[in-house]
Amino acid sequence: MTTIRQRRVGKGTEAAEDQPSEETNVKPDGKIPPDPPGGKLWNILSITVGGIVAISLGLLTSVYVATLHENDLWFSNIKEVEREISFRTECGLYYSYYKQMIQAASIQQGLHGLVYDNKTESVRTINILERMNVYQEVFLSILYRILPIQQYLEPVYFYIYTLFGLQAVYVIALYVTSWLLSGTWLSGLLAACWYITNRVDTTRVEFTIPLRENWALPFFAVQVAAITYLLRTHLQPAQEKLTLMAIFIATFLFSLTWQFNQFMMLIQALALFILDCLDMLPTAKVTWLYIIQISGLLLVCVLQFFNSMILGSLLISFNVSVLIARIIQKNLKKGGLLSRLGKLILHVLLVLCLTLLINKFIKKILNLESDEHIFKFLKAKFGFGATRDFDANLYLCEEAFGLLPLNTFSRLSSTLLFYIYGFVLFLLTVAAVIVAFRNLSGSNQVQLKKKMEEYTVTLKPDAAYSLVHTVLFGCLALSTMRMKYLWTSHMCVFASFGLCSTEVWKLILKCLHLYTSQRTQVIKYSVPIITLLYISFKFWPGIMDELSELREFYDPDTVELMNWIKSNTPNTAVFAGSMQLLAGVKLCTGRTLTNHPHYEDKNLRERTKQIYQIYAKRSPGEVHGILRSFGTDYVILEDSICYERRHSRGCRLRDLLDVANGHTMDGLGENEPDLKPSLYPRFCEEIKKDLPSYTMHFTRVFQNKTFHVYKLAKHK
């Protein structure tokens, strides 16, 4: 079991806005008058200073997480096998393909090994580039091979430094998004500081480096920043084209690096759909964004050898349905309030029906079942019937896929982030409701608009998108803890934007009958500065203490296991065991696996359930037959799974297997009436007694305090 222990000694102010968030001084012909010479110079100076601050904060964040990683593991001092073991579960699997490409005789041979891989799943040849999002590992390995850095930088450091470098991109993108929304780089500074001080809830890159989301989220943040810029008014055609190109590139890279891209972009598409229906975004720009999402995903589909899971995604079906529904309902945005509401309801129903029909048709044609476990999980999670499905329950019982813990909010509140976020969210939600009602009721005519300007609040398109974006991703985070990182990072942007926004403070002061332009400007800058000072004084000592705390990677049992496998088994040996452990076996030893943690394949899910019968109540002959059917030579049993105490009864792996097999669970507690006691004891417990019925099939060849390895007899 991997632990971190204490390391043993012995081894070696901005004065004005640079770009207003919304241009207000516009001539009747729509052109913006030029700035006076002094104002233009000040804008250039402010943008330069803001840019330098953004880059500096990004680099500091990168160095910060890299230092934490080094201090936690003493990564520079531990052995190669210990470094590889530190890439736990699926992280180790992804990194193994980078290592495989580095060690290949040539780039062509490395690519051939990935396209025709027969070591990741025994008795099967699979295309890794089709099944998994590992193009980033391929790109990095090729870059490492062609650059003259091999003598100065080990492959593992080139890999992890790239990921830590992407954190700089991430923070800069968040900074720029907040800057664009508020019009002041002080907002970006506050967003970046909140991201760093809330690191526990905004990122986990320092201990899950190769995880797909750590590659993808920086590109997603860049995409959101570009969308924020696109939604500004008075963009020149050239600016708009360049921005659309930036959005496409960011969308493509985000989609290429994470298998869950389609679900995240579906939420984004829903945000665009809602705002478009309420007349809060320009329809032409929304259409371009739909097309970019589809084209980016289809390009990834081509690169992944026409991965059927992408073609059958709900995102493609939804976006196509919206575009078709628009053609059918051409007069959607005309008429009074009741007429608009009626058309809107019909439009939503039409899009929903078309989405389901198109998606079902595509899945029927392609015979697609790769993502069915996700929908089974969602169905069970939201109470649409209990399930005995092993895969769905495996997700339901994992803390990462449970509800967001309440202590998350106390941590976010300690930095004032959650309080300010909630306040800004409330104000902008009220503003959005007012604007949406005005749009739907047709009261946006020129005369009435001018008359209401003194009394009503407007909501810019970029702010409206940011509002709906944060609400939808907040709902996702509340329902599934693993997805909180998509929400909390944007929470930093949204809260800092609200605190530095002229429009927000103008609304508050008008409600209090205290509004003056000078007072608004003073509050807009003084409150964020006070907040920054509070965060600095409260959290700077803690950050310094964290950076000075030195610990060391310590997992002797796993190290012993990996060394034994490399020294005492043939290179062609096939190993069975838990998904998490086998990913490490592949990375550290290069041996062939029966199963692995990349779960987005129906055949693999069925195979994993069969392999896991080693922890169920099955006869030794049955277990031997199952393992040999997958070509298994050795099976690794883990005491931490066999005698699991981490989960409560009903969520232990052995309980999930018992229920799926129709057997009663161990321990005190109720069982469902139709479950029956098994005729056999639990395999992982009984095999250790060395009874003849077991030794005729299995021979113990290795054991320590954590692991037991058995060699399978090859008789039929």
XYZ file of C-alpha atoms in Angstrom:
716
model
C 0.000 0.000 0.000
C 1.415 3.387 -1.035
C 1.992 5.889 1.777
C 3.794 9.184 2.200
C 6.033 9.413 5.243
C 8.176 12.131 6.749
C 11.488 12.293 4.905
C 14.432 10.797 6.735
C 17.676 12.756 6.773
C 20.613 10.839 5.362
C 20.285 11.084 1.555
C 21.965 13.348 0.097
C -2.285 48.767 -8.150
C -3.989 49.506 -11.202
C -5.363 53.060 -11.566
C -7.632 52.629 -14.579
C -9.099 50.077 -16.921
C -7.176 48.985 -19.976
C -10.199 47.815 -21.936
C -13.752 48.509 -20.773
C -15.814 45.370 -20.429
C -18.552 46.934 -22.566
C -18.114 49.853 -24.904
C -20.605 52.558 -24.052
C -19.398 55.544 -26.073
C -20.601 54.430 -29.507
C -21.485 56.712 -32.397
C -24.895 56.374 -34.169
C -23.197 54.670 -37.126
C -21.913 51.961 -34.789
C -18.264 53.032 -34.859
C -16.268 53.562 -31.689
C -14.532 56.919 -31.467
C -10.750 56.761 -31.099
C -9.206 57.116 -27.651
C -7.346 60.333 -26.847
C -3.536 59.947 -27.159
C -3.005 59.875 -23.374
C -5.721 57.259 -22.887
C -4.279 55.055 -25.622
C -0.820 55.189 -24.057
C -2.258 54.337 -20.662
C -4.133 51.382 -22.167
C -0.930 50.021 -23.718
C 0.899 50.409 -20.405
C -1.920 48.735 -18.480
C -2.145 45.811 -20.921
C 1.641 45.356 -20.735
C 1.672 45.340 -16.943
C -1.381 43.050 -16.820
C 0.215 40.639 -19.282
C 3.451 40.502 -17.299
C 1.504 39.818 -14.091
C -0.484 37.042 -15.840
C 2.624 35.279 -17.149
C 4.405 35.666 -13.798
C 1.484 34.169 -11.873
C 1.221 31.295 -14.346
C 4.919 30.453 -14.011
C 4.784 30.771 -10.215
C 1.860 28.346 -10.098
C 3.776 25.892 -12.258
C 6.820 26.091 -9.971
C 4.579 25.839 -6.894
C 2.905 22.549 -7.885
C 6.218 21.116 -9.133
C 7.812 21.906 -5.767
C 4.918 20.319 -3.874
C 5.288 17.175 -5.975
C 9.025 17.005 -5.290
C 8.596 17.685 -1.574
C 5.857 15.071 -1.172
C 7.708 12.215 -2.879
C 11.383 13.267 -2.937
C 10.960 12.432 -6.603
C 14.508 13.376 -7.562
C 15.982 10.915 -5.079
C 13.813 7.786 -5.338
C 14.445 4.855 -7.681
C 12.941 4.580 -11.152
C 10.524 1.844 -10.069
C 9.325 4.023 -7.179
C 8.772 6.954 -9.525
C 6.678 4.747 -11.782
C 4.671 3.293 -8.883
C 3.839 6.859 -7.824
C 1.799 7.124 -11.066
C -1.122 5.290 -9.543
C -4.024 3.461 -11.265
C -4.876 4.783 -14.751
C -2.105 7.399 -14.516
C 0.423 4.571 -14.727
C -1.338 3.066 -17.734
C -1.187 6.311 -19.715
C 2.426 6.969 -18.790
C 3.358 3.424 -19.883
C 2.592 4.345 -23.513
C 4.926 7.343 -23.292
C 7.608 5.023 -21.904
C 6.863 2.469 -24.640
C 7.304 5.109 -27.362
C 10.553 6.349 -25.802
C 12.006 2.823 -25.603
C 10.949 1.778 -29.116
C 13.724 1.288 -31.664
C 12.159 3.975 -33.871
C 9.155 6.284 -33.936
C 7.547 4.122 -36.638
C 7.997 0.982 -34.556
C 6.596 2.739 -31.507
C 3.477 3.827 -33.406
C 3.069 0.320 -34.842
C 3.212 -1.064 -31.301
C 0.376 1.219 -30.240
C -1.835 0.550 -33.263
C -1.346 -3.227 -32.971
C -1.057 -3.645 -29.209
C -1.337 -7.176 -27.755
C 0.087 -6.531 -24.277
C -2.610 -4.285 -22.771
C -5.332 -6.938 -23.099
C -4.228 -10.569 -23.323
C -5.392 -12.739 -26.270
C -6.578 -9.560 -28.013
C -4.946 -7.063 -30.334
C -6.291 -3.552 -29.823
C -5.570 -0.115 -31.285
C -4.478 2.062 -28.359
C -4.794 5.253 -30.411
C -8.424 4.393 -31.105
C -9.369 3.235 -27.616
C -7.568 5.798 -25.463
C -6.718 9.493 -25.563
C -2.934 9.134 -25.621
C -1.926 11.353 -28.532
C -0.338 13.704 -25.990
C 1.990 10.897 -24.881
C 2.822 10.157 -28.525
C 3.548 13.813 -29.267
C 5.703 14.254 -26.159
C 7.699 11.082 -26.811
C 8.428 12.155 -30.404
C 9.395 15.623 -29.201
C 11.724 14.138 -26.597
C 13.375 11.919 -29.211
C 14.019 14.706 -31.725
C 15.127 17.437 -29.310
C 18.771 17.452 -28.147
C 17.849 17.147 -24.466
C 18.360 13.454 -23.694
C 21.691 14.103 -21.952
C 20.282 16.830 -19.731
C 16.723 15.724 -18.925
C 15.323 12.296 -18.119
C 12.120 11.270 -19.987
C 10.051 11.279 -16.808
C 11.052 14.874 -16.020
C 10.278 16.020 -19.549
C 6.820 14.514 -19.078
C 5.976 15.913 -15.647
C 7.448 19.352 -16.389
C 5.191 19.564 -19.454
C 2.146 18.901 -17.272
C 3.262 21.422 -14.682
C 3.900 23.884 -17.519
C 0.299 23.436 -18.663
C -0.764 24.666 -15.227
C 0.800 27.997 -16.203
C -1.391 28.026 -19.328
C -4.399 27.161 -17.159
C -3.862 30.017 -14.702
C -3.137 32.528 -17.482
C -6.379 31.505 -19.252
C -8.398 31.966 -16.044
C -6.696 35.321 -15.478
C -7.481 36.519 -19.020
C -11.115 35.356 -18.811
C -11.685 37.340 -15.628
C -9.863 40.334 -17.120
C -12.056 40.266 -20.227
C -15.248 40.029 -18.181
C -14.449 42.862 -15.776
C -12.234 45.091 -17.910
C -9.446 45.205 -15.331
C -6.460 42.913 -14.824
C -6.897 43.314 -11.061
C -9.765 40.848 -11.467
C -7.416 38.365 -13.144
C -4.909 38.752 -10.312
C -7.622 37.964 -7.761
C -8.830 34.941 -9.782
C -5.300 33.520 -9.950
C -4.733 34.064 -6.215
C -7.988 32.295 -5.407
C -7.024 29.402 -7.671
C -3.733 28.983 -5.807
C -5.073 29.394 -2.267
C -7.910 26.954 -2.990
C -5.544 24.462 -4.644
C -7.016 21.464 -2.791
C -10.323 22.066 -4.574
C -9.157 23.545 -7.886
C -6.567 20.996 -9.034
C -4.976 17.671 -8.167
C -2.189 17.778 -10.709
C 0.655 17.412 -8.200
C -0.360 13.862 -7.243
C -2.227 12.617 -10.365
C 0.069 14.040 -13.032
C -0.787 11.913 -16.135
C -4.561 12.039 -15.503
C -6.434 13.053 -18.674
C -8.139 16.049 -17.067
C -4.756 17.608 -16.235
C -4.027 17.668 -19.965
C -7.498 18.782 -21.011
C -8.591 21.467 -18.531
C -5.952 24.057 -19.535
C -7.208 23.857 -23.137
C -10.807 24.085 -21.907
C -9.914 27.245 -19.967
C -8.302 28.717 -23.110
C -11.459 27.888 -25.053
C -13.674 29.616 -22.459
C -11.406 32.687 -22.549
C -11.679 32.803 -26.349
C -15.476 32.410 -26.212
C -15.606 35.261 -23.685
C -13.701 37.464 -26.127
C -15.876 36.363 -29.060
C -19.039 37.420 -27.229
C -17.836 41.003 -26.808
C -19.554 43.587 -28.976
C -17.984 45.605 -31.799
C -15.396 43.013 -32.825
C -13.820 43.609 -36.216
C -14.291 40.791 -38.810
C -10.589 39.914 -38.657
C -10.704 39.745 -34.847
C -13.767 37.520 -34.992
C -12.148 35.102 -37.464
C -8.968 34.827 -35.400
C -11.010 34.243 -32.251
C -13.063 31.507 -33.924
C -9.824 29.857 -35.039
C -8.497 30.002 -31.463
C -11.741 28.461 -30.173
C -11.520 25.662 -32.727
C -7.897 24.833 -31.845
C -8.624 24.863 -28.100
C -11.766 22.757 -28.591
C -9.862 20.253 -30.711
C -7.009 19.918 -28.185
C -9.466 19.594 -25.295
C -11.369 16.876 -27.158
C -8.182 15.049 -28.147
C -6.831 14.790 -24.608
C -9.832 13.603 -22.524
C -12.330 10.814 -23.134
C -15.054 12.716 -21.233
C -14.797 15.728 -23.562
C -18.187 15.092 -25.153
C -20.033 15.306 -21.834
C -18.320 18.554 -20.818
C -19.012 20.158 -24.187
C -22.616 18.952 -24.058
C -23.056 21.037 -20.903
C -21.424 23.948 -22.712
C -23.780 23.455 -25.668
C -26.755 23.444 -23.263
C -25.565 26.794 -21.866
C -25.397 28.251 -25.386
C -28.826 26.796 -26.218
C -30.470 28.324 -23.130
C -28.987 31.758 -23.752
C -29.803 31.681 -27.456
C -33.425 30.794 -26.721
C -33.632 33.758 -24.328
C -32.097 36.184 -26.865
C -29.090 36.807 -24.629
C -26.441 35.795 -27.176
C -26.013 36.650 -30.879
C -27.467 33.735 -32.834
C -24.786 33.834 -35.531
C -21.985 33.432 -33.000
C -23.804 30.619 -31.222
C -24.205 28.808 -34.551
C -20.464 29.059 -35.151
C -19.789 27.610 -31.702
C -22.099 24.649 -32.393
C -20.295 23.999 -35.674
C -16.866 24.281 -34.023
C -17.845 21.726 -31.369
C -19.048 19.266 -34.012
C -16.066 19.761 -36.335
C -13.533 19.528 -33.483
C -15.057 16.292 -32.233
C -15.248 14.800 -35.733
C -11.583 15.629 -36.363
C -10.688 13.796 -33.145
C -12.883 10.922 -34.320
C -10.815 10.659 -37.506
C -7.544 10.734 -35.551
C -8.891 8.017 -33.248
C -9.580 5.744 -36.221
C -13.319 6.562 -36.281
C -13.942 5.799 -32.620
C -17.615 4.860 -32.480
C -18.112 6.322 -28.992
C -17.437 9.796 -30.430
C -19.826 9.322 -33.357
C -22.523 8.165 -30.950
C -22.024 11.049 -28.524
C -25.001 13.047 -27.318
C -23.145 16.259 -28.171
C -23.136 15.642 -31.916
C -26.792 14.542 -31.839
C -27.793 17.603 -29.774
C -25.947 20.175 -31.880
C -27.269 18.739 -35.144
C -30.789 18.709 -33.656
C -30.554 22.378 -32.663
C -29.437 23.389 -36.147
C -32.250 21.349 -37.758
C -34.855 22.739 -35.333
C -33.817 26.287 -36.231
C -34.525 25.615 -39.900
C -37.944 24.159 -39.057
C -38.878 27.022 -36.681
C -37.764 30.128 -38.556
C -39.956 32.595 -36.617
C -38.889 31.406 -33.180
C -37.897 34.868 -31.933
C -40.920 36.847 -33.096
C -44.142 37.687 -31.279
C -45.296 38.644 -27.770
C -44.550 36.981 -24.465
C -47.141 34.190 -24.627
C -46.407 33.494 -28.285
C -42.665 33.343 -27.605
C -43.119 31.047 -24.602
C -45.278 28.686 -26.628
C -42.764 28.578 -29.472
C -39.941 28.106 -26.979
C -41.601 25.093 -25.348
C -42.190 23.526 -28.759
C -38.597 24.272 -29.743
C -37.192 22.594 -26.626
C -39.403 19.526 -27.154
C -38.442 19.338 -30.822
C -34.706 19.531 -30.019
C -35.061 16.914 -27.277
C -36.953 14.471 -29.507
C -34.583 14.975 -32.436
C -31.556 14.454 -30.172
C -32.878 11.164 -28.825
C -33.924 9.933 -32.271
C -30.634 10.830 -33.969
C -28.572 9.395 -31.113
C -30.549 6.157 -31.024
C -30.300 5.818 -34.807
C -26.495 6.322 -34.769
C -26.023 3.822 -31.925
C -28.238 1.286 -33.688
C -26.305 1.606 -36.933
C -22.909 1.400 -35.196
C -24.021 -1.193 -32.629
C -22.517 1.115 -30.017
C -22.425 -0.015 -26.374
C -19.161 1.529 -25.148
C -20.820 4.214 -23.024
C -23.801 2.256 -21.694
C -22.169 1.943 -18.246
C -22.252 5.743 -17.885
C -26.001 5.893 -18.485
C -26.609 2.938 -16.154
C -24.618 4.781 -13.502
C -26.570 8.024 -14.040
C -29.885 6.177 -13.948
C -29.035 4.527 -10.637
C -27.428 7.667 -9.173
C -30.478 9.843 -9.704
C -32.892 7.292 -8.317
C -34.443 5.790 -11.427
C -34.468 2.330 -9.912
C -31.965 0.243 -7.960
C -29.510 -1.832 -9.933
C -27.405 -4.929 -9.435
C -25.256 -4.056 -12.413
C -21.653 -4.536 -11.342
C -20.229 -1.659 -13.415
C -22.832 0.869 -12.282
C -22.366 -0.086 -8.624
C -18.593 0.117 -8.987
C -18.997 3.809 -9.854
C -21.747 4.453 -7.289
C -19.572 3.164 -4.466
C -16.574 5.313 -5.342
C -16.330 8.532 -3.338
C -15.141 10.456 -6.403
C -18.480 9.806 -8.129
C -20.569 10.681 -5.077
C -22.069 14.022 -4.067
C -19.786 16.954 -3.362
C -18.858 16.847 0.365
C -20.073 19.755 2.491
C -16.592 20.444 3.853
C -15.675 21.662 0.352
C -17.762 24.778 0.979
C -16.110 25.487 4.326
C -12.689 25.357 2.655
C -13.823 27.641 -0.173
C -15.402 30.012 2.345
C -12.173 30.362 4.339
C -10.699 32.326 1.412
C -13.939 34.362 1.039
C -14.341 32.798 -2.424
C -17.630 31.024 -1.815
C -19.252 33.984 -0.029
C -18.388 36.406 -2.826
C -19.281 33.841 -5.484
C -22.726 33.302 -3.948
C -23.341 37.059 -3.729
C -22.324 37.704 -7.349
C -24.283 34.661 -8.514
C -27.444 35.963 -6.830
C -27.119 39.452 -8.313
C -26.423 38.282 -11.846
C -29.157 35.632 -11.701
C -31.684 38.356 -10.824
C -30.322 40.504 -13.645
C -30.514 37.554 -16.062
C -34.149 36.860 -15.150
C -35.055 40.517 -15.750
C -33.236 40.656 -19.075
C -34.695 37.319 -20.227
C -38.231 38.444 -19.367
C -37.707 41.738 -21.194
C -36.368 39.909 -24.257
C -39.221 37.397 -24.376
C -41.903 40.019 -23.827
C -40.637 42.043 -26.790
C -39.893 45.091 -24.649
C -36.499 45.609 -26.194
C -37.726 48.157 -28.702
C -35.538 51.218 -29.148
C -37.758 53.824 -27.407
C -38.622 51.598 -24.471
C -35.012 50.507 -24.140
C -33.849 54.124 -23.871
C -36.582 54.887 -21.349
C -35.669 51.929 -19.140
C -31.909 52.417 -19.205
C -31.890 54.455 -15.992
C -33.892 51.866 -14.065
C -32.919 48.467 -15.400
C -29.751 46.428 -15.489
C -28.336 44.986 -18.677
C -26.360 41.780 -18.886
C -23.578 41.577 -21.437
C -23.416 38.419 -23.587
C -20.059 37.356 -22.139
C -21.297 37.786 -18.566
C -24.525 35.935 -19.397
C -22.544 33.009 -20.784
C -20.271 32.960 -17.733
C -23.336 32.916 -15.471
C -25.033 29.947 -17.143
C -21.689 28.160 -17.529
C -20.998 28.366 -13.802
C -24.544 27.303 -12.871
C -24.528 24.194 -15.088
C -21.031 23.099 -14.128
C -21.924 23.808 -10.512
C -24.815 21.356 -10.788
C -22.429 18.799 -12.276
C -19.924 19.304 -9.440
C -22.607 19.031 -6.753
C -23.783 15.721 -8.188
C -20.334 14.232 -8.952
C -17.357 15.200 -6.810
C -14.761 14.222 -9.437
C -16.055 16.968 -11.736
C -15.681 19.751 -9.151
C -12.445 20.963 -10.758
C -14.408 22.233 -13.764
C -16.550 24.329 -11.422
C -14.163 25.595 -8.759
C -11.675 27.031 -11.249
C -14.441 28.958 -12.991
C -15.789 29.947 -9.588
C -12.534 31.883 -9.067
C -13.089 33.682 -12.386
C -16.755 34.431 -11.750
C -16.304 35.750 -8.206
C -13.335 37.962 -9.114
C -15.199 39.325 -12.140
C -18.191 40.252 -9.970
C -16.015 41.934 -7.375
C -14.252 44.057 -10.023
C -17.251 44.713 -12.299
C -18.503 48.247 -12.855
C -21.967 46.920 -13.737
C -22.309 44.906 -10.526
C -21.295 47.784 -8.259
C -23.445 50.204 -10.241
C -26.459 47.948 -9.673
C -25.750 47.650 -5.936
C -25.223 51.380 -5.437
C -28.318 52.282 -7.461
C -30.406 49.965 -5.306
C -29.007 51.756 -2.233
C -29.521 55.190 -3.898
C -25.780 55.888 -3.477
C -24.653 55.708 -7.092
C -22.053 58.083 -8.486
C -19.493 57.248 -11.154
C -16.559 58.194 -8.906
C -17.850 56.123 -5.978
C -18.279 53.112 -8.262
C -14.689 53.337 -9.464
C -13.315 53.681 -5.935
C -15.237 50.650 -4.661
C -14.423 48.625 -7.789
C -10.697 48.813 -7.016
C -10.589 49.145 -3.239
C -12.677 46.054 -2.397
C -10.583 43.646 -4.551
C -7.348 45.127 -3.150
C -8.592 44.646 0.430
C -9.595 41.071 -0.452
C -6.145 40.391 -1.922
C -4.462 41.759 1.197
C -6.656 39.556 3.403
C -5.840 36.433 1.354
C -2.115 37.252 1.360
C -1.843 37.829 5.104
C -3.967 34.790 5.979
C -2.584 32.179 3.576
C 0.999 33.201 2.787
C 2.442 31.667 6.008
C 0.556 28.412 5.335
C 1.882 28.216 1.776
C 5.433 28.754 3.036
C 4.989 26.021 5.662
C 3.621 23.692 2.983
C 6.610 24.313 0.742
C 9.037 23.635 3.590
C 7.459 20.305 4.607
C 9.604 17.436 3.280
C 8.261 13.910 2.883
C 9.260 10.742 1.054
C 7.582 8.105 -1.114
C 7.331 4.812 0.797
C 5.729 1.654 -0.609
C 8.169 -1.242 -0.045
C 5.620 -4.004 -0.674
C 4.736 -2.798 -4.177
C 8.405 -2.165 -4.985
C 9.230 -5.716 -3.869
C 6.413 -7.110 -6.017
C 7.499 -5.237 -9.158
C 11.140 -6.247 -8.710
C 10.147 -9.881 -8.238
C 8.019 -9.850 -11.403
C 10.850 -8.385 -13.480
C 13.391 -10.886 -12.119
C 11.373 -14.101 -11.902
C 8.810 -14.158 -14.710
C 9.251 -14.335 -18.507
C 8.631 -11.210 -20.574
C 5.628 -12.905 -22.203
C 3.912 -13.736 -18.887
C 0.256 -12.701 -18.534
C -0.902 -11.237 -15.208
C -4.414 -10.968 -13.753
C -5.471 -8.861 -10.776
C -7.133 -5.576 -9.909
C -7.320 -2.886 -12.593
C -5.392 -0.387 -10.499
C -2.483 -2.703 -9.706
C -2.179 -4.077 -13.237
C -1.657 -0.580 -14.653
C 1.448 -0.397 -12.461
C 2.510 -3.900 -13.531
C 2.452 -2.847 -17.178
C 4.381 0.359 -16.531
C 7.034 -1.107 -14.216
C 7.547 -4.526 -15.807
C 6.122 -4.446 -19.349
C 4.220 -7.712 -18.763
C 0.936 -8.499 -20.523
C -2.313 -7.705 -18.678
C -5.742 -9.285 -18.642
C -7.512 -6.038 -17.750
C -6.797 -2.371 -16.977
C -8.467 0.828 -15.651
C -9.528 2.387 -18.982
C -13.145 1.297 -18.661
C -14.710 2.715 -21.847
C -15.138 -0.631 -23.625
C -17.923 -3.165 -23.093
C -15.746 -6.235 -23.686
C -13.174 -4.980 -21.178
C -15.880 -4.348 -18.575
C -17.196 -7.891 -18.967
C -13.639 -9.255 -18.831
C -12.891 -7.281 -15.640
C -15.989 -8.632 -13.933
C -14.866 -12.160 -14.784
C -11.297 -11.561 -13.555
C -12.657 -10.150 -10.297
C -14.225 -13.516 -9.489
C -10.942 -14.110 -7.631
C -12.577 -12.043 -4.856
C -15.973 -13.748 -5.113
C -17.340 -17.020 -3.731
C -16.436 -19.351 -6.565
C -14.852 -22.807 -6.781
C -11.113 -23.066 -7.582
C -11.897 -24.927 -10.798
C -14.249 -22.170 -12.002
C -11.770 -19.411 -11.188
C -8.937 -21.324 -12.876
C -11.037 -21.837 -15.993
C -11.974 -18.156 -16.160
C -8.375 -16.986 -15.751
C -6.982 -19.453 -18.276
C -9.600 -18.384 -20.828
C -7.799 -15.022 -20.862
C -4.363 -16.641 -21.110
C -3.427 -15.878 -17.491
C -0.112 -17.234 -16.196
C -0.044 -15.451 -12.826
C -2.739 -13.933 -10.613
C -2.047 -11.301 -7.950
C -4.312 -11.213 -4.884
C -4.389 -8.137 -2.654
C -5.287 -8.329 1.039
C -6.518 -4.725 0.875
C -9.305 -5.906 -1.466
C -9.939 -9.364 -0.047
C -10.337 -7.982 3.508
C -11.457 -4.506 2.495
C -12.575 -2.090 5.207
C -12.418 1.208 3.325
C -16.025 0.918 2.138
C -19.038 0.012 4.213
C -20.963 -3.234 3.749
C -22.676 -3.256 0.371
C -19.946 -1.210 -1.318
C -16.932 -3.456 -0.797
C -15.769 -5.049 -4.038
C -16.538 -8.510 -2.687
C -20.103 -7.376 -1.851
C -20.673 -6.043 -5.378
C -19.509 -9.370 -6.793
C -21.678 -11.376 -4.390
C -24.797 -9.395 -5.306
C -24.044 -9.591 -9.048
C -23.582 -13.375 -8.668
C -26.815 -13.735 -6.686
C -25.034 -14.565 -3.414
C -25.592 -13.180 0.083
C -23.036 -10.713 1.413
C -20.692 -11.331 4.346
C -21.116 -9.741 7.758
C -23.987 -8.447 9.818
C -26.806 -6.819 7.906
C -29.739 -7.546 5.675
C -29.678 -9.219 2.290
C -32.255 -9.020 -0.459
C -34.701 -11.956 -0.253
C -33.715 -13.583 -3.545
C -29.994 -13.745 -2.724
C -28.789 -17.221 -1.774
C -25.702 -18.419 0.150
C -22.903 -19.615 -2.110
C -21.882 -23.268 -2.188
C -18.231 -22.210 -2.040
C -16.146 -20.074 0.346
C -14.506 -16.848 -0.796
C -11.720 -17.735 -3.210
C -9.152 -15.125 -2.104
C -9.414 -16.308 1.520
C -9.592 -20.058 0.962
C -6.663 -20.271 -1.476
C -4.267 -19.248 1.315
C -5.024 -22.474 3.208
C -3.202 -24.522 0.531
C -5.950 -27.147 0.299
C -5.463 -29.851 -2.380
C -8.439 -28.603 -4.399
C -6.622 -25.265 -4.769
C -2.991 -26.385 -5.054
C -3.837 -28.551 -8.052
C -4.676 -25.361 -9.951
C -2.591 -22.670 -8.221
C 0.940 -22.578 -6.808
C 2.026 -19.720 -4.544
C 5.240 -18.233 -5.919
C 5.456 -14.902 -4.057
C 3.994 -13.217 -1.015
C 4.566 -10.299 1.310
C 2.407 -8.355 3.758
C 0.202 -6.974 0.959
C 0.349 -9.222 -2.102
C 0.090 -12.948 -2.902
C 1.089 -14.174 -6.368
C -0.017 -17.588 -7.661
C 1.104 -19.364 -10.793
C -1.645 -21.153 -12.710
C -1.375 -24.771 -13.746
C -1.763 -25.115 -17.515
C -3.746 -28.355 -17.596
C -7.222 -28.234 -19.075
